[in-house]
Short mmCIF file of C-alpha atoms and ligand atoms in Angstrom, two decimals:
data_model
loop_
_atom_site.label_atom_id
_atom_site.label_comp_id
_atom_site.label_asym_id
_atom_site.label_seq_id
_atom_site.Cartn_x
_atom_site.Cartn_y
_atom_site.Cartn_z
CA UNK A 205 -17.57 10.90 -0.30
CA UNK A 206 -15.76 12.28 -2.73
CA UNK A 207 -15.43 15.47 -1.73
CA UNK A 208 -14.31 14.12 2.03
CA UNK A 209 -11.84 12.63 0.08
CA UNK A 210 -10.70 15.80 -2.02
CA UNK A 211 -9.54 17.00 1.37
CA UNK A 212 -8.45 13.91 3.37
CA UNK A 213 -5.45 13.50 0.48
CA UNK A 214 -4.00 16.62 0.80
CA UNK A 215 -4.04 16.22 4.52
CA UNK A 216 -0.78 13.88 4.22
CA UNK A 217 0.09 14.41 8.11
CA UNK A 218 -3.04 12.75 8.64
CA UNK A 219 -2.68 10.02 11.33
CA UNK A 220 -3.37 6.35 11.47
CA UNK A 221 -4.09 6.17 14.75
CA UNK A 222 -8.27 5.39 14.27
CA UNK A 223 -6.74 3.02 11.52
CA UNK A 224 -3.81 1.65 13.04
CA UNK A 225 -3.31 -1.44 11.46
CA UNK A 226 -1.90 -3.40 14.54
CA UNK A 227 -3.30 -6.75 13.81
CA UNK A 228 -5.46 -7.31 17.00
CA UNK A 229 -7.29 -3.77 17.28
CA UNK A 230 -7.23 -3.26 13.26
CA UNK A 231 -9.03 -6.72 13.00
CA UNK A 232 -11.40 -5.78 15.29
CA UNK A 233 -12.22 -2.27 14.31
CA UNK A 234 -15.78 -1.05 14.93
CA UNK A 235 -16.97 -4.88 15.26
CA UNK A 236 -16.01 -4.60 18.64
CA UNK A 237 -17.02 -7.67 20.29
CA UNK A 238 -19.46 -7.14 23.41
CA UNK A 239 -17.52 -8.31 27.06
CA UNK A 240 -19.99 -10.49 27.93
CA UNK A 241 -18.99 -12.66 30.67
CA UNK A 242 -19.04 -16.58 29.40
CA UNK A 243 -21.75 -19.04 30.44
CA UNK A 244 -20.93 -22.11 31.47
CA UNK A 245 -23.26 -25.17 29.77
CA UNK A 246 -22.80 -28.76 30.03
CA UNK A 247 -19.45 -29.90 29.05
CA UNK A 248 -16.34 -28.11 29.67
CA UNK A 249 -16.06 -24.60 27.98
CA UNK A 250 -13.35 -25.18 25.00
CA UNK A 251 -9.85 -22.98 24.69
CA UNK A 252 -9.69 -21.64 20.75
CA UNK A 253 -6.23 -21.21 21.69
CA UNK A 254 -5.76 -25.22 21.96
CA UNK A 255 -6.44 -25.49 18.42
CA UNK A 256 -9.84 -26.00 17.31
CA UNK A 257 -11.10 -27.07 13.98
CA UNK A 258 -14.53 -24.78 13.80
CA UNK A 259 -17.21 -26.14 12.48
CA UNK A 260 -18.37 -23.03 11.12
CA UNK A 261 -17.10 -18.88 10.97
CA UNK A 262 -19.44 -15.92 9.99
CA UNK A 263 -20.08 -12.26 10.23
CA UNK A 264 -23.47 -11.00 11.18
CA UNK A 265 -24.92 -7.99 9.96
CA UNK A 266 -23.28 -5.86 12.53
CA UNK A 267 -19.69 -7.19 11.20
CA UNK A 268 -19.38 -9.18 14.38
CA UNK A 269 -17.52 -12.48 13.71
CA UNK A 270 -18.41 -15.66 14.90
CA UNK A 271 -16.83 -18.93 15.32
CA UNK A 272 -18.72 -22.15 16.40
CA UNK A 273 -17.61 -25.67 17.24
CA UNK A 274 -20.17 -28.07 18.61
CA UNK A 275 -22.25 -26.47 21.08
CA UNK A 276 -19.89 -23.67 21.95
CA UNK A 277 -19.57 -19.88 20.35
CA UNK A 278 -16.72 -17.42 20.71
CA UNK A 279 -17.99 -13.55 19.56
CA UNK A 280 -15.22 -11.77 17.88
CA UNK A 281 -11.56 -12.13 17.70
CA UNK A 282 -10.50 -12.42 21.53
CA UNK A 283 -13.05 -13.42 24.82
CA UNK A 284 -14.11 -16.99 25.64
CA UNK A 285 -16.65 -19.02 24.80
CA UNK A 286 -20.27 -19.09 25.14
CA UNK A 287 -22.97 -21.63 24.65
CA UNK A 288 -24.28 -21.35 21.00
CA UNK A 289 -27.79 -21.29 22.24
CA UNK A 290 -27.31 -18.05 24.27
CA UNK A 291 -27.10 -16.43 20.84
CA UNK A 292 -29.23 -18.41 18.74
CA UNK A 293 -31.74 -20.04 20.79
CA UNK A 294 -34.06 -21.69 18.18
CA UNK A 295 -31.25 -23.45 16.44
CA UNK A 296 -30.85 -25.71 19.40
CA UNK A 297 -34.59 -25.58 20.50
CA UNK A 298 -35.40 -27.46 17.33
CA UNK A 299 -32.97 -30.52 16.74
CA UNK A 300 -30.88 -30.80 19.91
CA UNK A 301 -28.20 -31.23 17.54
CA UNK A 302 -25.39 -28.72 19.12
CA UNK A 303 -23.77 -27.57 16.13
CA UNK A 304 -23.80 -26.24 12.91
CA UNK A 305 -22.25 -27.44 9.87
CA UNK A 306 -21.71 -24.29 8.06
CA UNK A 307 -22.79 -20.73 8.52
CA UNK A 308 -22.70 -17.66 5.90
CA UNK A 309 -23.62 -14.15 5.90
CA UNK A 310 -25.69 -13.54 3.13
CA UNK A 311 -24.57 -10.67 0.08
CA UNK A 312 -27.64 -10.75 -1.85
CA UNK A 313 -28.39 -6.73 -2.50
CA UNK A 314 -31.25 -7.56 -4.86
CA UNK A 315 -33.30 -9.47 -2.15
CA UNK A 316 -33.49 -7.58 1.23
CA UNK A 317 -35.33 -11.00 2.66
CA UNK A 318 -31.83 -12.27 2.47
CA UNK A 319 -29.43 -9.70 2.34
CA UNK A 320 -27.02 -9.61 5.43
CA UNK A 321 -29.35 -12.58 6.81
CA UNK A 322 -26.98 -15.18 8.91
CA UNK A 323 -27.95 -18.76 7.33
CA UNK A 324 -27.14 -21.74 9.05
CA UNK A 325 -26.90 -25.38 8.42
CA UNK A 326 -27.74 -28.25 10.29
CA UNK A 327 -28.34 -31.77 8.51
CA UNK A 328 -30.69 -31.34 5.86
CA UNK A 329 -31.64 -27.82 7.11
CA UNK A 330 -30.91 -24.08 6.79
CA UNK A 331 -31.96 -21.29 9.42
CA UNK A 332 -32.10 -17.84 8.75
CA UNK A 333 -31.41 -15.30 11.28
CA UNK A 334 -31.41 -12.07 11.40
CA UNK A 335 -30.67 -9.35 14.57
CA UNK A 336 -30.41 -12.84 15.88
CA UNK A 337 -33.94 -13.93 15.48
CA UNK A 338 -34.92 -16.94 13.58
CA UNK A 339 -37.15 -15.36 10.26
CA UNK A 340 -40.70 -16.79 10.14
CA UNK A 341 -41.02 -19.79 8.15
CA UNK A 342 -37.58 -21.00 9.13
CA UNK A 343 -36.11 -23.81 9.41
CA UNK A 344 -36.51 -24.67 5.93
CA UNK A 345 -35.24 -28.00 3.92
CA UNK A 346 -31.74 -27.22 2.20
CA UNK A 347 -33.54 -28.14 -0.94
CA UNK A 348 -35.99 -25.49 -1.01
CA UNK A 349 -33.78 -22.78 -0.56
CA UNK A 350 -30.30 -24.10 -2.24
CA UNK A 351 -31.98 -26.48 -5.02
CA UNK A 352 -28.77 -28.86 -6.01
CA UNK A 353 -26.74 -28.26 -2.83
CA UNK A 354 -25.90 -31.70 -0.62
CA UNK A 355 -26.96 -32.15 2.94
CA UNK A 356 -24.87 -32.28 6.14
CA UNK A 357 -22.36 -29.78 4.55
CA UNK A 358 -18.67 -29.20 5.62
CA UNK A 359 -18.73 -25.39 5.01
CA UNK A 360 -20.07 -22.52 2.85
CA UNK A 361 -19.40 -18.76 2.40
CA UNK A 362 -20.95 -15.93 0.49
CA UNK A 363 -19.34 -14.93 -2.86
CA UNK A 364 -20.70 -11.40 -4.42
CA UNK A 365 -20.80 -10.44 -8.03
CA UNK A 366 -17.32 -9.43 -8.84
CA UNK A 367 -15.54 -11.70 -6.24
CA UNK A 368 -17.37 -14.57 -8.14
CA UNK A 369 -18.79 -13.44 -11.62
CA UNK A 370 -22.41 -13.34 -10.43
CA UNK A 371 -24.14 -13.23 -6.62
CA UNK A 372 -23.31 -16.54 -5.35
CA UNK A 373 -22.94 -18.61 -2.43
CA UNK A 374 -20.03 -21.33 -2.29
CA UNK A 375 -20.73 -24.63 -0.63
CA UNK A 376 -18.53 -27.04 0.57
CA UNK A 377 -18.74 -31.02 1.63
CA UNK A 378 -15.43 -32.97 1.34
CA UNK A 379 -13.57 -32.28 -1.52
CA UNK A 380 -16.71 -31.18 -3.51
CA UNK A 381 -17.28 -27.49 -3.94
CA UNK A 382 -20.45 -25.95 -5.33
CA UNK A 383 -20.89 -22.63 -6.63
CA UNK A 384 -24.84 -21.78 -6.04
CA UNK A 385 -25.98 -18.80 -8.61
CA UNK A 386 -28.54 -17.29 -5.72
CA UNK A 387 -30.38 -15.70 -9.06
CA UNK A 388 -30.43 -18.46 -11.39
CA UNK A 389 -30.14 -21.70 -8.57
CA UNK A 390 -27.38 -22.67 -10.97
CA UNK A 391 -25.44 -25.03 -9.30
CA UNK A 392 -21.41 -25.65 -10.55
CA UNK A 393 -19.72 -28.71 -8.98
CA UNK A 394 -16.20 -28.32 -8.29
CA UNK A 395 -13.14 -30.36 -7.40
CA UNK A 396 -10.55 -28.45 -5.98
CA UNK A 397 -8.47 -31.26 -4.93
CA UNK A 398 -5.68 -28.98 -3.94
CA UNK A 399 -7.54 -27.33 -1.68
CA UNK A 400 -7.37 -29.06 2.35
CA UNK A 401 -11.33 -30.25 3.13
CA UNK A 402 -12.73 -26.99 4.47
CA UNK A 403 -14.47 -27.81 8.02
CA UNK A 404 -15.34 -23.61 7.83
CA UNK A 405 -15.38 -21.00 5.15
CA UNK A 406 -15.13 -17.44 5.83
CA UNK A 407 -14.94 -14.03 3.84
CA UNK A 408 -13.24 -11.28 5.47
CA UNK A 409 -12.05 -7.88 3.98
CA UNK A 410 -13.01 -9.50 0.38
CA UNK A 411 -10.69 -12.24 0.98
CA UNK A 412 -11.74 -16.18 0.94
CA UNK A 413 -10.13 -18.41 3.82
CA UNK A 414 -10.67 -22.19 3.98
CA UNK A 415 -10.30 -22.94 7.75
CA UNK A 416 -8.82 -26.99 8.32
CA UNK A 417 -7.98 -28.15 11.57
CA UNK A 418 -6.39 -25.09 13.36
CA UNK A 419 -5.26 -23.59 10.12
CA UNK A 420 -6.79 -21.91 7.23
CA UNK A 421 -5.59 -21.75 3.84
CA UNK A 422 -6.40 -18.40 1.78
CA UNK A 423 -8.08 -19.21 -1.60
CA UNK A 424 -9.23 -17.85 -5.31
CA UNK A 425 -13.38 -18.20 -4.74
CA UNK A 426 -13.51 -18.71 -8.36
CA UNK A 427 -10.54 -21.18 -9.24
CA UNK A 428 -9.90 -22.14 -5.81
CA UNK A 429 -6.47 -21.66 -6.43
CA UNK A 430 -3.71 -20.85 -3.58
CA UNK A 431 -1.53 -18.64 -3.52
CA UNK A 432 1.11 -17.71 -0.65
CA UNK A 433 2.58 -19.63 2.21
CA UNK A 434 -0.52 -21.52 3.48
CA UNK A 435 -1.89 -22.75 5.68
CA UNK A 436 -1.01 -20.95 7.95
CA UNK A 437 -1.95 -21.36 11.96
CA UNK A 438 -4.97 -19.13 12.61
CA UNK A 439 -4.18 -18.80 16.43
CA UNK A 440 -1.56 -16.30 14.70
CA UNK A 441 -4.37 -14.57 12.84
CA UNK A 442 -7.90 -14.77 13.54
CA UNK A 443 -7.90 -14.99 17.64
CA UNK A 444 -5.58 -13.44 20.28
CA UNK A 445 -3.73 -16.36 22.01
CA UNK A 446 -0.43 -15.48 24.28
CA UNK A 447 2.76 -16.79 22.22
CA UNK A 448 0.98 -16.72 18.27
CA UNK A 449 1.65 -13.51 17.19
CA UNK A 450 1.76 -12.82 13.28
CA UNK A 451 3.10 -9.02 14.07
CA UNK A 452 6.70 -10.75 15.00
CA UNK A 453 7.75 -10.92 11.24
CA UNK A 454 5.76 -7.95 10.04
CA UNK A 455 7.75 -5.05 11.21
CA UNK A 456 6.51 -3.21 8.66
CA UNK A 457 2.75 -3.33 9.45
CA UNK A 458 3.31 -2.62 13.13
CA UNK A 459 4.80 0.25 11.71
CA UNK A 460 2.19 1.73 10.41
CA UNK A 461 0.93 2.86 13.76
CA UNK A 462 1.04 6.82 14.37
CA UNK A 463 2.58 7.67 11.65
CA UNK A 464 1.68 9.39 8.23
CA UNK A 465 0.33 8.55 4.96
CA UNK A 466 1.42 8.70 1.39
CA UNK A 467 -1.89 8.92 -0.12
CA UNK A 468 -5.50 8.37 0.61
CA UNK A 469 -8.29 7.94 -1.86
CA UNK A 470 -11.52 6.74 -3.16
CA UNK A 471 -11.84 5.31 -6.22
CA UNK A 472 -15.16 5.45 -8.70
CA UNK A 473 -16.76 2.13 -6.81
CA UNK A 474 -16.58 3.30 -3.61
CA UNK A 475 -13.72 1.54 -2.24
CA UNK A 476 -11.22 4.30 0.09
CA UNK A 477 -7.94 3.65 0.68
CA UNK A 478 -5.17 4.53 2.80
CA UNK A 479 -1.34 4.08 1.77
CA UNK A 480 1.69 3.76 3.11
CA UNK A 481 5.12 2.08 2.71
CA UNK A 482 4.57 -1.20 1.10
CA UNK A 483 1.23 -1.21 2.19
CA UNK A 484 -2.70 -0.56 1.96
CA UNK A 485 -5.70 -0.41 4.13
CA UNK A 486 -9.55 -0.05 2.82
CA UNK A 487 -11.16 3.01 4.86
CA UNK A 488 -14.85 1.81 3.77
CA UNK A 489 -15.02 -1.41 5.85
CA UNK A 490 -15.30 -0.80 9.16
CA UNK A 491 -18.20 -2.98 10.21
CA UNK A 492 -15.81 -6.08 9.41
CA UNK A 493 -12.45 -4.40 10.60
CA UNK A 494 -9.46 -2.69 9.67
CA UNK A 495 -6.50 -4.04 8.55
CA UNK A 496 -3.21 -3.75 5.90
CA UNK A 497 -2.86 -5.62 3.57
CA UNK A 498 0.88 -5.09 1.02
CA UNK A 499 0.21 -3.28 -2.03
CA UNK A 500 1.86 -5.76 -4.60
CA UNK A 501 -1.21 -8.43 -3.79
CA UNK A 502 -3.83 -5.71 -5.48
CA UNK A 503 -1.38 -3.50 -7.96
CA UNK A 504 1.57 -5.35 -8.32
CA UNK A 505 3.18 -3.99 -10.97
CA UNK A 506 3.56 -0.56 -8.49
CA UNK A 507 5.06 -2.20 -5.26
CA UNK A 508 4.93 0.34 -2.72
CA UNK A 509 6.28 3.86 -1.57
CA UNK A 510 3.67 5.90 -3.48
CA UNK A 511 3.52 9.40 -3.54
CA UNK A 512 -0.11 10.23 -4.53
CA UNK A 513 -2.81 8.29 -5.69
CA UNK A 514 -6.03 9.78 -7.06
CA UNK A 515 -9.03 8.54 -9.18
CA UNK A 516 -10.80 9.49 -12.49
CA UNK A 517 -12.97 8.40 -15.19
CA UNK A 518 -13.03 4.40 -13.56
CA UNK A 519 -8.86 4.90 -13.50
CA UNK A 520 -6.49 4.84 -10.19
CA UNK A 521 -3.84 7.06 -11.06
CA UNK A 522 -0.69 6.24 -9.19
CA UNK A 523 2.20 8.27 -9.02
CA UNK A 524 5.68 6.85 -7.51
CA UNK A 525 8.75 9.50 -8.59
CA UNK A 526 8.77 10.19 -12.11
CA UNK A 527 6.40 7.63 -13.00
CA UNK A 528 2.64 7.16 -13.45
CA UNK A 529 0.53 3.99 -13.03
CA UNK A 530 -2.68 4.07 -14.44
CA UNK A 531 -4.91 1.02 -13.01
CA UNK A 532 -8.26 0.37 -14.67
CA UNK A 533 -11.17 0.30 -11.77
CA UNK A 534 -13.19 -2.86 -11.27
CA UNK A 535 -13.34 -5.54 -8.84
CA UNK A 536 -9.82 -6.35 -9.56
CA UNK A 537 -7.07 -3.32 -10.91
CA UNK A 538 -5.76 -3.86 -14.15
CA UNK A 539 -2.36 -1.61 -15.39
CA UNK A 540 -3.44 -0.09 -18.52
CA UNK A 541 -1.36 -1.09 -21.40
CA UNK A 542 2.05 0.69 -21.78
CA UNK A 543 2.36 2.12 -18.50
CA UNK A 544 4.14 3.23 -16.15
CA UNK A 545 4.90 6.39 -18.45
CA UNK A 546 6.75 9.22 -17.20
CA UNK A 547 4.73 11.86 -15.49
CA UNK A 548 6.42 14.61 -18.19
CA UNK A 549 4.65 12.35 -20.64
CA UNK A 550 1.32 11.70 -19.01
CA UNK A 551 0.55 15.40 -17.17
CA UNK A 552 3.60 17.19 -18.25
CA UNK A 553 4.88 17.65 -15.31
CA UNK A 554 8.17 16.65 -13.68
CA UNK A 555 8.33 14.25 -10.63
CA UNK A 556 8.37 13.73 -7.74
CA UNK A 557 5.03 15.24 -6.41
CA UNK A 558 3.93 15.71 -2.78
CA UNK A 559 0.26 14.95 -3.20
CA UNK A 560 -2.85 15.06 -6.39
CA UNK A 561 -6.45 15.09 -6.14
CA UNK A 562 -9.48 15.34 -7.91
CA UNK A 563 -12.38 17.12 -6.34
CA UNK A 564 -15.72 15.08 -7.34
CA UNK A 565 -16.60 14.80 -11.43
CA UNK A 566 -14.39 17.74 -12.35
CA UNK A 567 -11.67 17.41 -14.96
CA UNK A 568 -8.97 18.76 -13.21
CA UNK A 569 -6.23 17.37 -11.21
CA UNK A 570 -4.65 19.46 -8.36
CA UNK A 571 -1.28 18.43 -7.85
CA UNK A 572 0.83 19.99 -4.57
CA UNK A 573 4.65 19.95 -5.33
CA UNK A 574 6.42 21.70 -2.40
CA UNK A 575 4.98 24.93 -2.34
CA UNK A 576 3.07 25.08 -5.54
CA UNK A 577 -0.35 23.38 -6.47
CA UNK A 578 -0.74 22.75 -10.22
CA UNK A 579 -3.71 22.59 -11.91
CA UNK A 580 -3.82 20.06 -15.26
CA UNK A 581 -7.03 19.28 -17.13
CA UNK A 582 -6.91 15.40 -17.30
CA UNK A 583 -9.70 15.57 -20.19
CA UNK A 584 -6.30 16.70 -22.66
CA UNK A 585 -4.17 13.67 -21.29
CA UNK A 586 -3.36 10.45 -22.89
CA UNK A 587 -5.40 8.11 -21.08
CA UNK A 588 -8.59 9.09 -22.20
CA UNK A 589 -8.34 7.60 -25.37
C1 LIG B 133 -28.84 -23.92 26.56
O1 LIG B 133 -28.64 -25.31 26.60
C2 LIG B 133 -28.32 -25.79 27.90
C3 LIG B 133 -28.07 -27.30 27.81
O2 LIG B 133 -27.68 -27.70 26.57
C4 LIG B 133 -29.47 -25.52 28.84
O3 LIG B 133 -29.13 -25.95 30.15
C5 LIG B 133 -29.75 -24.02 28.87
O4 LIG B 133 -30.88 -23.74 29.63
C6 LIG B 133 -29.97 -23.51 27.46
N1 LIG B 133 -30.07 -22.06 27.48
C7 LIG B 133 -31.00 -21.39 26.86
C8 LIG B 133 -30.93 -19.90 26.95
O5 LIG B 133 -31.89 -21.96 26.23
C1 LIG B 134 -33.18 -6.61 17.55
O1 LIG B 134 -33.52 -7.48 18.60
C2 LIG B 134 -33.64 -6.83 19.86
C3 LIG B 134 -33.92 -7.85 20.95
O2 LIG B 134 -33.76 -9.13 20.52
C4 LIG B 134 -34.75 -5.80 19.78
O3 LIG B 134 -34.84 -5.11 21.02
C5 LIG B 134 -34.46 -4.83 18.66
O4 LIG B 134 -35.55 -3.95 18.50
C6 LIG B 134 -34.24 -5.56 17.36
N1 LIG B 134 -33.82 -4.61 16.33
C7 LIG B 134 -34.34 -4.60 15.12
C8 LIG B 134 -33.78 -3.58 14.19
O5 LIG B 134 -35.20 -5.38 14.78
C1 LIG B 135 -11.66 -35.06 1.97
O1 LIG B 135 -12.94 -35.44 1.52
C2 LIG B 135 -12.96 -36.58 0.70
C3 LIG B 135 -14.35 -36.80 0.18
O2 LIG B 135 -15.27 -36.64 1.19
C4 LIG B 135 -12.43 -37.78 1.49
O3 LIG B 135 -12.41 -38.93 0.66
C5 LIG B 135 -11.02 -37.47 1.95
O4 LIG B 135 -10.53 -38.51 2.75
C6 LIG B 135 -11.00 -36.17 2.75
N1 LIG B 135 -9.63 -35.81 3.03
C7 LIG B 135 -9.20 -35.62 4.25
C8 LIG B 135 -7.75 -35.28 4.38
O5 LIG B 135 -9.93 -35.70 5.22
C1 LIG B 136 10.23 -14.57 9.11
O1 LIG B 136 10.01 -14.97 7.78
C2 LIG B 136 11.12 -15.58 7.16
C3 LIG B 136 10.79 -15.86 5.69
O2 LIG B 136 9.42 -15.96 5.46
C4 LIG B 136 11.46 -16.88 7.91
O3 LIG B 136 12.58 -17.51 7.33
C5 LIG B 136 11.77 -16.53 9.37
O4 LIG B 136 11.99 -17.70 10.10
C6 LIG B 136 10.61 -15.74 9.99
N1 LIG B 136 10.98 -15.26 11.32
C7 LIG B 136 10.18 -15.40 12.37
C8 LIG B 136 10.68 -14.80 13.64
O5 LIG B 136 9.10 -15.96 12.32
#
């Protein structure tokens, strides 16, 4: 990975087309949802693009997103709907309830019973599923399985360590939110008044959306707290619907087609990025989509219009002109105290620079400037100590 990447950010002609960040296909990405062609059940089939308040929106394991309301489906982003039994028979075999109160996908890496498992709820039950088959044993009382959590829930969404400061899941029903420890059974009530009533909770690209009517509001999944213009109408976002269309005040993201990149990296968790402009794109995440995101929500102390970014040592270097930002790595960046600092100061070298990279564990950084690559050993810079 590394090494892929070593070469990927000197390759700054490099084009965006397999990441093109046009909402519709970058939301998609290799979650491609299947054509099939809709069923139609009892009851008339329902238009997402009427407005529906979901009762419940989750990935499965292949990254494919799901929406449900009453005893309707809708796989992916666009298509219509099918009946919820044609994908998940037993559900509706066993209650003749048609619907779900809340779905999740499952982030539990330490248990690979659960991990990437879809769990449903339904009353005073919970179903798992996985490659769409009910697990043995299943369905099981809420109370086994989620000691502490309330019955007939609203919504609830999966919260890994980091996002939420240990493996969780986060339930909600009314304004009461619970935050379920999945190693301890710890349960913490919450009451994030502030917050609409979630009918549907959903984590996408690392980010936490409360879905309300036909909106969603984007929240913290630790202090619940919003931040932004919300809600905001998620015919615009989540499903393609003729006349919502978030792209018309984002000129700069449809931009971002077919064209080239400032800098691409990976930093020391794994996490690959793309920049450009005022924005960023994670590489690793294909099974739930593509898509930009601007650069001040995750470093905002740097803005935008970078000229190289590399990583070393748990540190995102990121150079803009004469200047150097040095973020700390973890699940969130932090600036390092008392930068920016001039890159004469930090490699002793004057800006601006084409492109830098580090190839794997190796002290050095290779920085291209025109026609010259300089070599500086990082292990005699300042940010070491
Ligand atoms: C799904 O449910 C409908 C009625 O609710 C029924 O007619 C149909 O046979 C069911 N399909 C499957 C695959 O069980
Ligand atoms: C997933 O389910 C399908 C049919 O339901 C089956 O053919 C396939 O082998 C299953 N895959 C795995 C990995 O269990
Ligand atoms: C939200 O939930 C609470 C508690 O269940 C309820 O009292 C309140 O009326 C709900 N608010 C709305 C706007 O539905
Ligand atoms: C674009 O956004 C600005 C500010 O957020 C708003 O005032 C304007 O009405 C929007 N334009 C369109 C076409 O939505």
């Amino acid at each position: 990975m590394r090494l892929l990447f070593c070469s990927l950010s000197i390759c700054l002609t490099l084009a965006l087309s397999q990441a093109a960040p046009h909402h519709h296909e970058a939301m998609e990405g290799e979650g491609h949802p299947e054509n099939r062609p809709p069923r139609s059940p009892s009851g008339d089939s329902p238009n997402r693009c009427e407005g529906i308040d979901f009762d419940a929106i989750t990935p499965d394991e292949k990254g494919i997103t799901f929406f449900f309301k009453g005893e309707w489906l809708w796989r992916g982003f666009h298509g219509d709907s099918e009946p919820l039994n044609s994908s998940f028979k037993e559900m509706d075999d066993h209650h003749h309830l048609g619907h779900v109160d809340a779905a999740f996908r499952m982030h539990h890496e330490d248990n690979p019973n659960e991990h990437d498992h879809i769990f449903f709820f339904q009353d005073d039950k919970v179903f798992s599923y996985f490659n769409h088959t009910l697990e043995t044993g299943f369905p099981k009382d809420i109370q086994e399985l989620f000691p502490g959590i309330p019955t007939h829930l609203d919504a609830a969404v999966e919260c890994p360590k980091g996002e939420c400061v240990t493996e969780s899941v986060i339930f909600f029903k009314g304004d009461e939110v619970y935050h379920f420890d999945l190693k301890t059974q710890a349960v913490k009530k919450r009451h994030w008044a502030h917050l609409p009533n979630c009918t549907a909770a959903y984590r996408w690209l690392e980010r936490y959306y409360c879905f309300h009517g036909h909106q969603f509001t984007k929240f913290h999944p630790v202090t619940g707290s919003v931040v932004g213009n919300y809600p905001k109408d998620a015919r615009s976002y989540f499903m393609r619907c003729p006349k919502f269309d978030h792209g018309s005040n984002d000129t700069d993201r449809e931009r971002c087609s077919h064209v080239n990149l400032d800098a691409v990296t990976a930093d020391d968790l794994g996490k690959a990025y793309a920049f450009r402009g005022q924005y960023y794109m994670r590489l690793d995440t294909q099974r739930d989509g593509w898509h930009a995101f601007p650069i001040s929500n995750v470093w905002k102390e740097v803005g935008g219009d970078l000229d190289s970014v590399f990583s070393y040592e748990g540190k995102l270097y990121m150079i803009k002109g004469d200047q150097v930002y040095i973020y700390k790595t973890a699940a969130h960046y932090t600036l390092i105290e008392g930068y920016p600092k001039t890159l004469k100061e930090e490699l002793g070298i004057e800006g601006p620079v084409d492109a830098a990279f580090v190839c794997g564990e190796y002290p050095i950084v290779h920085v291209i400037k025109g026609q010259n690559m300089l070599d500086i050993d990082l292990s005699a810079t300042l940010a070491r100590c």
